[in-house]
Amino acid sequence: MTEELKTYAPPPALAATAHVSGMAAYEALCQEAENDHTGYWGRLARELVSWKKPFTKVLNDSEAPFFKWFEDGTLNASYNCLDRNIERGLGDKTALIFEADGGEVTKTTYAELLAKTCQIANGLKSLGVAKGDRVVIYISMSVDGVAAMQACARIGATHSVVFGGFSAQSLRDRIEDTGAKAVITADHQIRGGKQLPLKAIVDEAIGLGGCDTVKNVLVVKRSGAEVAMTAGRDLWMADVVSGQPTTCEPEWVEAEHPLFLLYTSGSTGKPKGVQHSTGGYLLHAALTTKWTFDLRADDIFWCTADIGWVTGHTYIAYGPLALGGTEIVFEGVPTYPDAGRFWKMIQDHKVSIFYTAPTAIRSLIKAAETNDTVHPKHYDLSSLRILGSVGEPINPAAWEWYHHHVGGGRCPIVDTFWQTETGGHMITPLPGATTLVPGSCTLPFPGISAAIVDETGNDVPNGQGGILVVKKPWPSMIRTIWGDPARFKKSYYPSELRGYYLAGDGAIRDAKTGYFTITGRIDDVLNVSGHRMGTMEIESALVSCTELVAEAAVVGRPDDTTGEAICAFVVLKRPRPTGEEAKAIAKQLRDHVGKEIGPIAKPKDIRFGDNLPKTRSGKIMRRLLRAIAKGEAITQDTSTLENPAILDQLSQNN
Ligand code: WT7
């Protein structure tokens, strides 16, 4: 860090009352974990999670890195999120405040959510879905979506939610890889005033082949518009649940039973099915919701993520419910009907904890600059007490705006670093303890042994950048990659790192404070608007357009709004196009990528070349492509390049 940044101490009232109150309390927890790692996690697992059969052993590391937590304990995640709250007298408390795209609000109490969950659970059982089966959920933000996840958990089926923005091809790949027995979807999704298909995409995905394991598709009615239904396979959810009892005995599963699979991008073309456990995952979901957000009985919590991403799993479907909280489930988008939507909803629902992504903040800053009426100052945001950020680094300017204009200067911002694989927060401020520095995710969550090392696993001193690792296992860690344990080991526990978990990010600790700042991925993974994407995945999508594309290389370049932007360099099977022809082909390729993966993966820039910069041994020199994508002059050594002239050609804009 070159310039001195401002610091923000916790508000005194919060520091006095928070679940983790003051820095000394934070340090005491870290010390407890340091002295007795398994004792610490065992204590919390007993305090926060209700077990059917208590565990006797906290950690089994005999098959490291395939760690097992609370192995001989049994529990049910849905019991913990629903029944338990009702037993504690919260049956009539609002669990979910659903706001539809068009603004209609529906409140669901804990008792109602349990009844709905049980009916879906019984419905699934009536179709033969049982413990250990996989269920793919392809649905937008909805009470049904949350209830469907809870219903799977209730019967011990492993859910795999696929974000509604993924294409038929991506959905097909995930259905095939999970071997799902059922798919839960809706007729349509409604976002930004537009009706978009879901069921039709499920049909297309199954039609692509390889989905023979799917016996039933359950369709929730959202738009009410007509959709094709395949006899014998497709059923309306309303018909499946009608007449089903509103109670359902939970299936008590072992702590290691896979609660869900969630696909994420890595450095190869094939997304990985990250497998999470029930016990350890639920513990960290509940614990981080309690400590990082300081969730209290009267809070209105709003995490704006979609349930298709891990943030929506941990901080919508599980964490807040495990604590008996009240939360918002929002169907729409931040810019509809205008870019004041978030601020209006915070005002209307008196949201007290608000958790969103830097990319959303940056786009709303832009919107407020061009249209003052959507500036947060026009809304009453006085209910807010804690703000959160997730998914990518938050630049200090956006941090300051968020703090000042949204938080009124009163609310700590918890900049939470974590990943699909980590299940919950790893490095984050605690709002009543940590002094904040904009742009830094500050310090590890108590019990998380985050560290920065070099390529061989040696600690690097503060002030010097390196590779982010986690030295000891933790309860909510990824258990394996579904169907590919070898890839799990290779990706996260490479032998040269002495058994440390490799996050895939670079980081640096401040020389004075020891605060962590994430410097970005060290692998071929991009982060576009907080969405994670592999460059190889996009490259394979491009080259799968076989009639046009001979070769493609994808890199990221910094972007003011989306964090990173996708930049593709493409060699066609025909002479290099220019002008209008280049534009038309670029559009065609973008659409092709949209079809192969989903709109989020469409490259922002596509540049055509006669070939790509390669070494004499044929390796594409991506660092040169990254420089070109950024518009930088090439100052690097190009002497190993086979074809130096290509650099000039690619540097020209098409
Ligand atoms: C990658 C994980 C975390 C849930 C949503 C994304 C980046 C995430 C931060 C942050 C800097 C961050 C990292 C990480 N990232 N949070 N607070 N500061 N970078 O989960 O899709 O698995 O992506 O997102 O690069 O590795 P994901």
XYZ file of C-alpha atoms and ligand atoms in Angstrom:
681
model
C 0.000 0.000 0.000
C 1.549 3.233 -1.067
C -0.865 5.812 0.293
C -2.124 6.034 3.863
C -5.744 4.973 3.923
C -8.326 6.106 6.419
C -9.312 3.682 9.131
C -12.698 3.192 10.741
C -13.002 1.877 14.289
C -16.165 -0.066 15.216
C -19.000 2.173 16.442
C -18.730 2.118 20.273
C -22.319 0.951 20.812
C -21.744 -2.008 18.485
C -18.357 -2.762 19.988
C -20.046 -2.954 23.387
C -22.908 -5.243 22.428
C -21.861 -7.306 19.404
C -21.669 -11.099 19.566
C -17.930 -10.636 19.249
C -17.478 -7.506 21.280
C -14.182 -5.710 20.857
C -10.751 -6.719 19.607
C -9.852 -8.495 22.826
C -12.820 -10.830 22.360
C -11.741 -11.512 18.774
C -8.205 -12.235 19.895
C -9.394 -14.512 22.681
C -11.329 -16.595 20.165
C -8.325 -16.808 17.855
C -6.217 -17.853 20.817
C -8.725 -20.499 21.860
C -8.623 -21.956 18.343
C -4.840 -21.741 18.247
C -4.485 -23.594 21.552
C -6.995 -26.304 20.746
C -8.245 -26.277 17.148
C -10.598 -29.227 17.461
C -11.760 -28.268 20.961
C -12.737 -24.837 19.651
C -14.709 -26.151 16.677
C -16.254 -28.897 18.794
C -17.484 -26.352 21.329
C -19.095 -24.202 18.633
C -20.611 -27.207 16.865
C -22.344 -28.155 20.115
C -23.504 -24.586 20.740
C -24.815 -23.680 17.299
C -26.018 -26.923 15.774
C -28.641 -29.313 17.131
C -27.566 -32.931 16.737
C -29.808 -35.956 16.721
C -26.880 -38.076 17.792
C -24.049 -36.026 19.295
C -20.625 -36.502 17.742
C -17.847 -37.912 19.881
C -14.967 -37.026 17.589
C -14.436 -33.578 16.082
C -11.941 -34.183 13.294
C -10.728 -37.238 11.450
C -7.625 -36.353 9.474
C -6.467 -39.899 8.817
C -7.192 -39.572 5.096
C -6.091 -35.976 4.650
C -6.890 -33.932 2.625
C -10.209 -35.775 2.743
C -10.998 -34.437 6.195
C -14.066 -35.549 8.113
C -15.714 -33.382 10.727
C -18.095 -34.506 13.487
C -18.127 -37.854 11.678
C -20.228 -39.952 14.046
C -22.813 -37.247 14.735
C -26.164 -37.187 12.950
C -28.369 -34.204 12.231
C -30.705 -32.664 9.706
C -30.076 -29.215 8.212
C -33.750 -28.484 7.644
C -34.591 -29.450 11.231
C -31.937 -26.972 12.342
C -33.266 -24.191 10.104
C -36.998 -24.701 10.666
C -38.374 -27.047 13.362
C -35.823 -25.945 15.912
C -36.896 -22.306 15.620
C -40.525 -23.285 15.955
C -39.707 -25.311 19.067
C -38.084 -22.157 20.408
C -41.338 -20.258 19.926
C -40.584 -18.605 16.580
C -43.329 -20.337 14.572
C -45.126 -17.064 13.861
C -41.973 -15.108 13.194
C -41.418 -14.046 9.600
C -38.639 -16.101 8.073
C -38.812 -14.786 4.517
C -39.960 -11.443 3.166
C -40.241 -12.118 -0.534
C -40.385 -9.141 -2.868
C -41.292 -9.983 -6.431
C -39.798 -8.266 -9.458
C -42.950 -6.195 -9.796
C -42.916 -5.188 -6.122
C -45.538 -7.502 -4.570
C -44.511 -8.598 -1.080
C -45.240 -11.998 0.498
C -44.256 -12.872 4.038
C -43.641 -16.471 5.087
C -43.424 -17.445 8.741
C -41.239 -20.224 10.064
C -44.329 -22.418 10.548
C -45.420 -21.770 6.958
C -41.960 -22.389 5.564
C -41.762 -25.674 7.449
C -45.165 -26.762 6.140
C -44.200 -25.888 2.569
C -40.833 -27.606 2.916
C -42.456 -30.753 4.285
C -44.987 -30.869 1.479
C -42.255 -30.632 -1.143
C -40.196 -33.199 0.788
C -43.156 -35.602 0.860
C -43.814 -34.914 -2.806
C -40.221 -35.765 -3.696
C -40.432 -38.921 -1.626
C -43.640 -39.937 -3.408
C -41.656 -39.782 -6.651
C -39.003 -42.070 -5.252
C -36.398 -39.441 -4.385
C -34.522 -40.662 -1.332
C -31.428 -40.085 0.758
C -28.316 -39.883 -1.391
C -30.165 -38.992 -4.613
C -29.300 -35.733 -6.345
C -31.845 -33.084 -7.281
C -30.998 -30.233 -9.648
C -32.801 -26.976 -8.885
C -33.027 -24.501 -11.771
C -35.194 -21.698 -10.512
C -35.026 -17.989 -9.831
C -35.131 -16.248 -6.457
C -38.307 -17.436 -4.788
C -39.793 -18.899 -1.643
C -40.185 -22.120 -3.624
C -36.482 -22.112 -4.387
C -35.517 -21.821 -0.718
C -38.165 -24.375 0.284
C -36.962 -26.781 -2.420
C -33.428 -26.634 -1.039
C -34.726 -27.182 2.486
C -36.921 -30.039 1.258
C -33.946 -31.822 -0.286
C -32.026 -31.376 2.952
C -34.987 -32.735 4.863
C -35.009 -36.068 3.023
C -31.232 -36.329 2.670
C -31.238 -35.678 -1.071
C -28.250 -33.647 -2.261
C -29.291 -30.505 -4.107
C -27.396 -28.851 -6.870
C -28.743 -25.426 -7.681
C -27.909 -24.166 -11.150
C -28.074 -20.391 -11.590
C -31.006 -19.403 -13.831
C -28.636 -17.505 -16.140
C -26.843 -20.651 -17.271
C -27.595 -22.012 -20.712
C -29.179 -25.343 -21.648
C -25.732 -26.753 -22.417
C -24.348 -25.792 -18.976
C -27.460 -27.123 -17.290
C -27.176 -30.372 -19.215
C -23.534 -30.789 -18.168
C -24.496 -30.325 -14.513
C -27.481 -32.661 -14.691
C -25.295 -35.319 -16.267
C -22.415 -34.878 -13.843
C -24.671 -35.066 -10.774
C -26.776 -37.907 -12.168
C -29.841 -36.114 -10.831
C -33.049 -38.067 -10.357
C -35.275 -34.990 -10.453
C -35.114 -31.396 -11.636
C -37.068 -28.653 -9.905
C -37.756 -25.599 -12.033
C -40.414 -22.996 -12.824
C -42.293 -22.180 -15.989
C -40.481 -18.855 -16.260
C -38.463 -16.372 -14.283
C -39.312 -12.722 -14.144
C -36.495 -10.231 -13.933
C -36.447 -6.569 -14.766
C -40.001 -6.706 -16.089
C -39.092 -9.437 -18.538
C -40.369 -12.975 -18.634
C -37.552 -15.412 -19.346
C -37.816 -19.154 -19.904
C -36.755 -21.781 -17.389
C -38.816 -24.874 -18.207
C -38.077 -24.590 -21.927
C -34.358 -24.540 -21.120
C -34.708 -27.636 -18.958
C -36.424 -29.341 -21.917
C -33.635 -28.250 -24.220
C -30.970 -29.425 -21.744
C -32.532 -32.860 -21.388
C -33.003 -32.982 -25.154
C -29.252 -32.586 -25.615
C -28.856 -36.078 -24.172
C -27.027 -37.665 -21.280
C -29.734 -36.888 -18.731
C -31.332 -40.328 -18.544
C -31.136 -40.361 -14.766
C -33.852 -37.680 -14.620
C -37.168 -39.334 -13.879
C -39.225 -36.215 -13.145
C -39.236 -32.493 -13.752
C -41.244 -30.567 -11.163
C -42.493 -27.231 -12.411
C -43.433 -24.324 -10.161
C -45.936 -21.925 -11.693
C -44.557 -18.394 -11.826
C -45.667 -16.713 -15.034
C -48.680 -18.947 -15.580
C -47.906 -18.777 -19.296
C -48.113 -21.986 -21.241
C -45.141 -24.353 -21.293
C -44.732 -27.770 -22.863
C -45.137 -30.670 -20.422
C -43.817 -34.130 -21.262
C -46.302 -36.766 -20.121
C -44.934 -39.190 -17.570
C -41.971 -36.962 -16.754
C -43.117 -33.418 -16.076
C -45.362 -32.542 -13.164
C -46.685 -29.293 -11.780
C -45.290 -28.715 -8.316
C -48.778 -27.753 -7.127
C -50.065 -31.203 -8.130
C -47.116 -32.981 -6.540
C -47.591 -31.281 -3.178
C -51.372 -31.113 -3.090
C -52.702 -33.482 -0.490
C -49.228 -34.070 0.932
C -48.968 -33.807 4.722
C -47.426 -30.620 6.094
C -45.182 -32.641 8.370
C -42.307 -34.873 7.387
C -39.935 -36.663 9.716
C -36.430 -35.406 8.940
C -33.954 -37.906 7.579
C -31.170 -37.893 10.154
C -27.966 -37.959 8.167
C -24.320 -38.351 9.129
C -22.464 -35.060 9.489
C -20.451 -35.784 6.338
C -23.522 -36.501 4.224
C -23.356 -34.230 1.145
C -25.838 -31.406 1.650
C -25.189 -29.933 -1.763
C -23.062 -29.822 -4.865
C -22.383 -26.473 -6.437
C -20.514 -26.101 -9.702
C -17.801 -23.531 -10.049
C -15.068 -22.724 -12.520
C -11.506 -23.826 -12.285
C -8.528 -23.681 -14.561
C -9.688 -26.405 -16.927
C -12.624 -26.284 -19.304
C -14.827 -28.417 -17.078
C -16.614 -26.842 -14.086
C -16.133 -28.667 -10.805
C -18.908 -29.929 -8.567
C -17.879 -28.636 -5.161
C -19.225 -31.026 -2.533
C -20.245 -29.678 0.857
C -21.081 -31.582 4.009
C -24.097 -31.185 6.277
C -22.645 -30.732 9.767
C -19.505 -28.711 9.213
C -21.125 -26.559 6.545
C -24.151 -25.745 8.666
C -21.963 -24.854 11.615
C -19.959 -22.306 9.647
C -23.056 -20.933 7.901
C -24.663 -20.255 11.280
C -21.497 -19.091 13.019
C -20.404 -16.621 10.347
C -23.942 -15.233 10.039
C -23.865 -14.678 13.791
C -20.405 -13.172 14.130
C -19.731 -11.454 10.809
C -23.185 -9.919 10.527
C -23.908 -9.840 14.259
C -27.393 -11.141 13.419
C -29.980 -10.491 16.145
C -33.603 -11.475 16.695
C -35.002 -8.162 15.427
C -32.715 -7.715 12.430
C -33.986 -7.631 8.880
C -31.212 -9.266 6.915
C -30.799 -8.892 3.183
C -28.249 -10.745 1.114
C -28.799 -9.744 -2.525
C -27.071 -12.803 -4.002
C -28.945 -15.401 -6.023
C -29.490 -18.873 -4.558
C -27.677 -20.126 -7.666
C -24.376 -19.011 -6.116
C -22.741 -20.080 -2.884
C -23.488 -16.725 -1.250
C -27.180 -17.432 -1.694
C -26.735 -20.888 -0.209
C -24.895 -19.858 2.923
C -26.430 -16.446 3.567
C -29.999 -17.017 2.309
C -30.905 -20.698 2.318
C -29.057 -21.771 5.474
C -27.208 -19.289 7.727
C -29.940 -16.764 8.626
C -32.563 -19.512 8.944
C -30.340 -21.597 11.219
C -30.348 -18.599 13.572
C -34.079 -17.905 13.340
C -33.538 -14.638 11.486
C -35.826 -12.654 9.196
C -34.502 -12.128 5.702
C -35.411 -10.664 2.342
C -35.646 -12.809 -0.763
C -35.623 -10.569 -3.826
C -36.659 -11.800 -7.228
C -35.651 -8.823 -9.319
C -32.632 -6.805 -10.358
C -31.070 -3.679 -8.787
C -31.926 -1.466 -11.747
C -35.632 -2.170 -12.174
C -37.885 -0.230 -12.241
C -34.958 2.097 -11.600
C -31.545 2.034 -9.961
C -33.048 3.153 -6.656
C -34.638 -0.281 -6.124
C -32.186 -1.479 -3.460
C -32.496 1.789 -1.506
C -36.276 1.734 -1.731
C -36.393 -1.838 -0.509
C -34.069 -1.086 2.407
C -36.398 1.787 3.303
C -39.651 -0.167 2.844
C -38.562 -3.241 4.784
C -36.355 -1.437 7.322
C -33.403 -3.605 6.393
C -30.743 -3.525 9.103
C -28.035 -5.722 7.556
C -27.336 -5.407 3.844
C -24.914 -7.674 1.966
C -24.121 -7.103 -1.705
C -21.329 -7.176 -4.285
C -18.915 -4.387 -5.262
C -20.035 -4.635 -8.874
C -23.585 -3.729 -7.821
C -22.294 -0.803 -5.765
C -20.185 0.468 -8.646
C -23.027 0.293 -11.127
C -25.377 2.058 -8.688
C -22.779 4.791 -8.134
C -22.700 5.312 -11.893
C -26.488 5.328 -12.075
C -26.758 7.907 -9.271
C -24.199 10.100 -10.995
C -26.263 10.242 -14.169
C -29.686 10.336 -12.501
C -29.778 12.036 -9.124
C -33.263 10.734 -8.285
C -31.877 7.243 -7.693
C -29.178 8.478 -5.328
C -29.451 6.784 -1.902
C -29.701 10.199 -0.190
C -33.345 10.376 -1.294
C -34.245 7.307 0.770
C -34.504 6.731 4.485
C -31.753 4.213 5.135
C -31.578 4.827 8.882
C -32.562 1.228 9.669
C -29.179 0.002 8.419
C -26.553 -0.942 10.971
C -24.158 -3.255 9.129
C -23.119 -3.441 5.474
C -21.321 -6.259 3.730
C -19.391 -6.796 0.522
C -18.557 -10.042 -1.224
C -17.324 -11.649 -4.409
C -14.413 -9.481 -5.493
C -12.139 -6.817 -4.116
C -13.943 -3.582 -3.288
C -11.972 -0.577 -4.432
C -11.542 2.132 -1.778
C -13.589 4.721 -3.732
C -16.607 2.397 -3.921
C -16.065 1.459 -0.263
C -16.162 5.129 0.808
C -19.319 5.809 -1.213
C -21.031 2.719 0.224
C -19.990 3.722 3.740
C -21.017 7.357 3.406
C -24.062 7.347 1.139
C -25.610 3.998 2.009
C -24.392 3.497 5.551
C -24.675 7.156 6.547
C -21.148 6.923 7.935
C -22.476 4.820 10.833
C -22.333 1.271 9.533
C -19.251 -0.928 9.470
C -18.640 -2.620 6.109
C -17.631 -6.245 6.400
C -15.559 -7.043 3.310
C -15.877 -10.813 3.364
C -13.340 -12.904 1.491
C -14.344 -16.486 0.816
C -15.086 -18.936 -2.009
C -17.543 -21.569 -3.168
C -15.076 -24.096 -1.788
C -14.802 -22.560 1.668
C -18.544 -22.664 2.396
C -18.472 -19.425 4.386
C -16.401 -16.412 5.379
C -12.658 -16.938 5.718
C -11.091 -13.495 6.056
C -13.427 -10.755 7.205
C -13.851 -7.959 9.687
C -16.174 -8.566 12.632
C -18.308 -5.440 12.925
C -17.967 -4.921 16.674
C -14.291 -5.737 16.819
C -12.271 -4.897 13.734
C -11.010 -1.472 12.726
C -11.694 -1.209 9.010
C -9.381 -0.193 6.214
C -11.172 0.315 2.876
C -10.119 -2.311 0.355
C -8.872 -4.806 2.919
C -10.758 -7.886 4.083
C -8.696 -7.401 7.276
C -8.159 -10.523 9.423
C -9.023 -14.226 9.423
C -12.276 -15.372 10.974
C -11.433 -16.953 14.366
C -10.293 -20.531 13.773
C -9.335 -19.985 10.130
C -5.569 -20.301 9.761
C -5.155 -18.144 6.643
C -1.567 -17.365 5.724
C 0.572 -16.149 2.845
C 3.330 -18.376 1.562
C 5.659 -18.746 -1.403
C 5.509 -21.503 -4.080
C 7.022 -24.034 -1.721
C 4.860 -23.253 1.270
C 7.268 -21.062 3.230
C 5.720 -18.145 5.096
C 6.420 -14.798 3.495
C 6.876 -11.742 5.712
C 4.127 -9.138 5.966
C 4.403 -6.482 3.306
C 5.462 -9.053 0.747
C 2.876 -10.657 -1.504
C 2.404 -14.380 -1.999
C -0.032 -17.231 -2.274
C -3.049 -17.377 0.003
C -3.382 -20.687 1.851
C -5.251 -22.066 4.837
C -2.959 -24.138 6.991
C -5.451 -26.168 8.987
C -8.710 -27.780 7.884
C -11.972 -26.107 8.903
C -15.503 -27.519 9.219
C -17.141 -25.986 6.115
C -14.349 -26.783 3.701
C -15.003 -28.467 0.338
C -14.992 -32.253 0.841
C -14.187 -33.288 -2.690
C -14.977 -32.564 -6.297
C -17.993 -34.691 -7.135
C -16.788 -37.759 -8.991
C -13.202 -36.564 -9.210
C -11.261 -36.886 -5.933
C -7.951 -36.778 -7.813
C -8.786 -33.360 -9.208
C -9.786 -32.196 -5.725
C -6.401 -33.170 -4.366
C -4.476 -31.697 -7.253
C -6.399 -28.399 -7.304
C -6.509 -27.638 -3.587
C -3.757 -29.671 -1.953
C -0.811 -29.622 -4.367
C 2.071 -31.595 -2.875
C 4.513 -28.677 -2.841
C 2.335 -26.789 -0.322
C 2.783 -29.243 2.587
C -0.850 -29.972 3.158
C -2.078 -26.370 3.083
C -5.336 -25.537 1.293
C -4.591 -23.529 -1.850
C -7.229 -20.836 -2.342
C -6.117 -19.810 -5.819
C -5.762 -16.142 -4.875
C -2.740 -13.976 -4.327
C -2.682 -11.793 -1.243
C -0.516 -9.456 0.766
C -0.521 -8.582 4.462
C 0.065 -5.031 5.551
C 3.511 -4.615 7.093
C 2.150 -2.815 10.152
C -1.334 -4.191 10.788
C -1.064 -7.669 9.273
C -4.312 -6.951 7.428
C -4.929 -9.031 4.319
C -5.603 -7.570 0.888
C -6.549 -9.963 -1.889
C -4.578 -9.204 -5.036
C -6.525 -11.463 -7.417
C -6.527 -14.967 -8.779
C -3.245 -16.681 -9.489
C -4.842 -19.228 -11.828
C -6.777 -18.982 -15.069
C -9.955 -17.895 -13.352
C -11.663 -14.576 -14.041
C -14.024 -12.630 -11.830
C -16.543 -10.678 -13.879
C -19.178 -8.832 -11.840
C -18.449 -11.224 -8.987
C -19.118 -14.212 -11.266
C -16.359 -16.722 -11.467
C -15.347 -18.049 -14.862
C -12.505 -20.094 -16.233
C -10.654 -18.730 -19.265
C -10.428 -22.312 -20.582
C -14.180 -22.742 -20.326
C -14.740 -19.670 -22.497
C -12.010 -20.784 -24.881
C -13.633 -24.192 -25.316
C -16.969 -22.507 -25.910
C -15.391 -20.358 -28.636
C -13.589 -23.209 -30.386
C -16.757 -25.303 -30.253
C -17.984 -22.922 -32.961
C -16.156 -25.239 -35.328
C -17.326 -23.721 -38.593
C -15.636 -20.416 -37.721
C -13.003 -20.688 -35.026
C -9.568 -22.244 -35.377
C -8.092 -21.090 -32.084
C -8.954 -18.811 -29.192
C -7.262 -17.397 -26.115
C -9.155 -15.620 -23.355
C -7.727 -13.233 -20.784
C -9.140 -10.747 -18.310
C -8.565 -7.030 -18.237
C -9.484 -4.564 -15.477
C -12.901 -2.947 -15.847
C -14.257 -0.037 -13.804
C -17.692 -1.542 -13.289
C -17.420 -5.305 -13.613
C -14.009 -5.640 -11.934
C -12.663 -7.710 -14.775
C -13.838 -7.924 -18.368
C -13.465 -10.903 -20.694
C -11.230 -10.316 -23.669
C -10.963 -12.979 -26.365
C -8.335 -13.269 -29.080
C -9.612 -15.372 -31.927
C -8.081 -16.924 -35.018
C -10.715 -17.800 -37.591
C -10.700 -20.547 -40.179
C -11.019 -17.800 -42.768
C -8.953 -14.664 -43.425
C -8.888 -12.138 -40.583
C -12.066 -10.031 -40.809
C -12.090 -6.244 -40.422
C -14.712 -3.509 -40.163
C -18.364 -4.539 -40.382
C -17.524 -8.169 -41.028
C -15.452 -8.323 -37.858
C -18.319 -6.797 -35.892
C -20.824 -9.275 -37.263
C -18.627 -12.284 -36.523
C -17.844 -10.966 -33.049
C -21.572 -10.775 -32.354
C -22.076 -14.275 -33.661
C -19.311 -15.577 -31.402
C -20.673 -13.753 -28.386
C -24.070 -15.309 -28.944
C -22.428 -18.678 -29.349
C -20.690 -18.347 -25.965
C -23.999 -17.221 -24.467
C -25.564 -20.411 -25.756
C -22.728 -22.646 -24.613
C -22.303 -21.230 -21.110
C -24.681 -18.350 -20.454
C -24.866 -14.593 -21.076
C -22.462 -13.872 -18.182
C -19.630 -15.514 -20.122
C -19.964 -13.412 -23.292
C -16.629 -11.712 -24.040
C -16.707 -7.937 -23.915
C -13.899 -7.605 -26.461
C -13.197 -9.955 -29.323
C -10.093 -9.324 -31.393
C -9.157 -11.244 -34.487
C -5.645 -12.179 -35.487
C -3.942 -14.209 -38.189
C -2.511 -16.194 -35.288
C -1.698 -15.820 -31.585
C 1.571 -14.866 -29.924
C 3.338 -18.146 -29.264
C 6.683 -19.334 -28.068
C 8.760 -21.474 -30.399
C 7.418 -24.502 -28.554
C 3.861 -23.420 -29.370
C 2.740 -22.080 -25.982
C 0.417 -19.082 -26.119
C 1.997 -16.145 -24.276
C -0.926 -15.016 -22.219
C 0.954 -12.333 -20.354
C 1.404 -10.522 -23.667
C -2.269 -10.921 -24.438
C -3.124 -9.502 -21.011
C -0.968 -6.457 -21.736
C -2.599 -5.985 -25.135
C -6.061 -6.376 -23.628
C -5.236 -3.619 -21.149
C -3.987 -1.407 -23.964
C -0.469 -1.348 -22.531
C 2.621 -0.974 -24.617
C 4.583 -4.224 -24.704
C 7.701 -3.629 -22.696
C 8.242 -7.251 -21.802
C 10.801 -9.501 -23.339
C 9.431 -10.912 -26.591
C 12.614 -12.601 -27.765
C 11.191 -16.085 -27.261
C 8.250 -15.239 -29.489
C 7.882 -17.185 -32.720
C 5.910 -14.449 -34.480
C 6.534 -10.987 -32.940
C 4.658 -9.154 -35.711
C 1.390 -10.538 -34.414
C 1.567 -8.200 -31.420
C 1.035 -5.116 -33.563
C -1.843 -6.712 -35.361
C -3.622 -7.715 -32.145
C -2.984 -4.329 -30.561
C -5.061 -2.637 -33.261
C -8.709 -2.453 -32.444
C -10.894 -4.316 -34.856
C -13.322 -15.844 -5.592
C -14.336 -16.874 -5.192
C -17.314 -15.644 -1.933
C -18.601 -16.010 -2.460
C -18.856 -15.449 -3.809
C -17.794 -15.756 -4.817
C -12.956 -13.595 -5.111
C -14.514 -13.301 -3.160
C -13.704 -11.526 -2.214
C -13.357 -10.379 -1.437
C -11.534 -10.056 -2.858
C -12.896 -11.841 -3.319
C -11.670 -14.374 -4.912
C -12.165 -15.774 -4.649
N -13.433 -12.954 -3.896
N -14.681 -12.447 -2.150
N -14.075 -10.000 -0.376
N -12.261 -9.684 -1.793
N -11.824 -11.108 -3.647
O -17.425 -17.108 -4.738
O -17.468 -17.658 -7.172
O -16.276 -19.137 -5.528
O -15.369 -16.890 -6.144
O -13.921 -14.550 -5.557
O -10.924 -14.327 -6.085
O -11.221 -16.777 -4.919
P -16.666 -17.762 -5.941
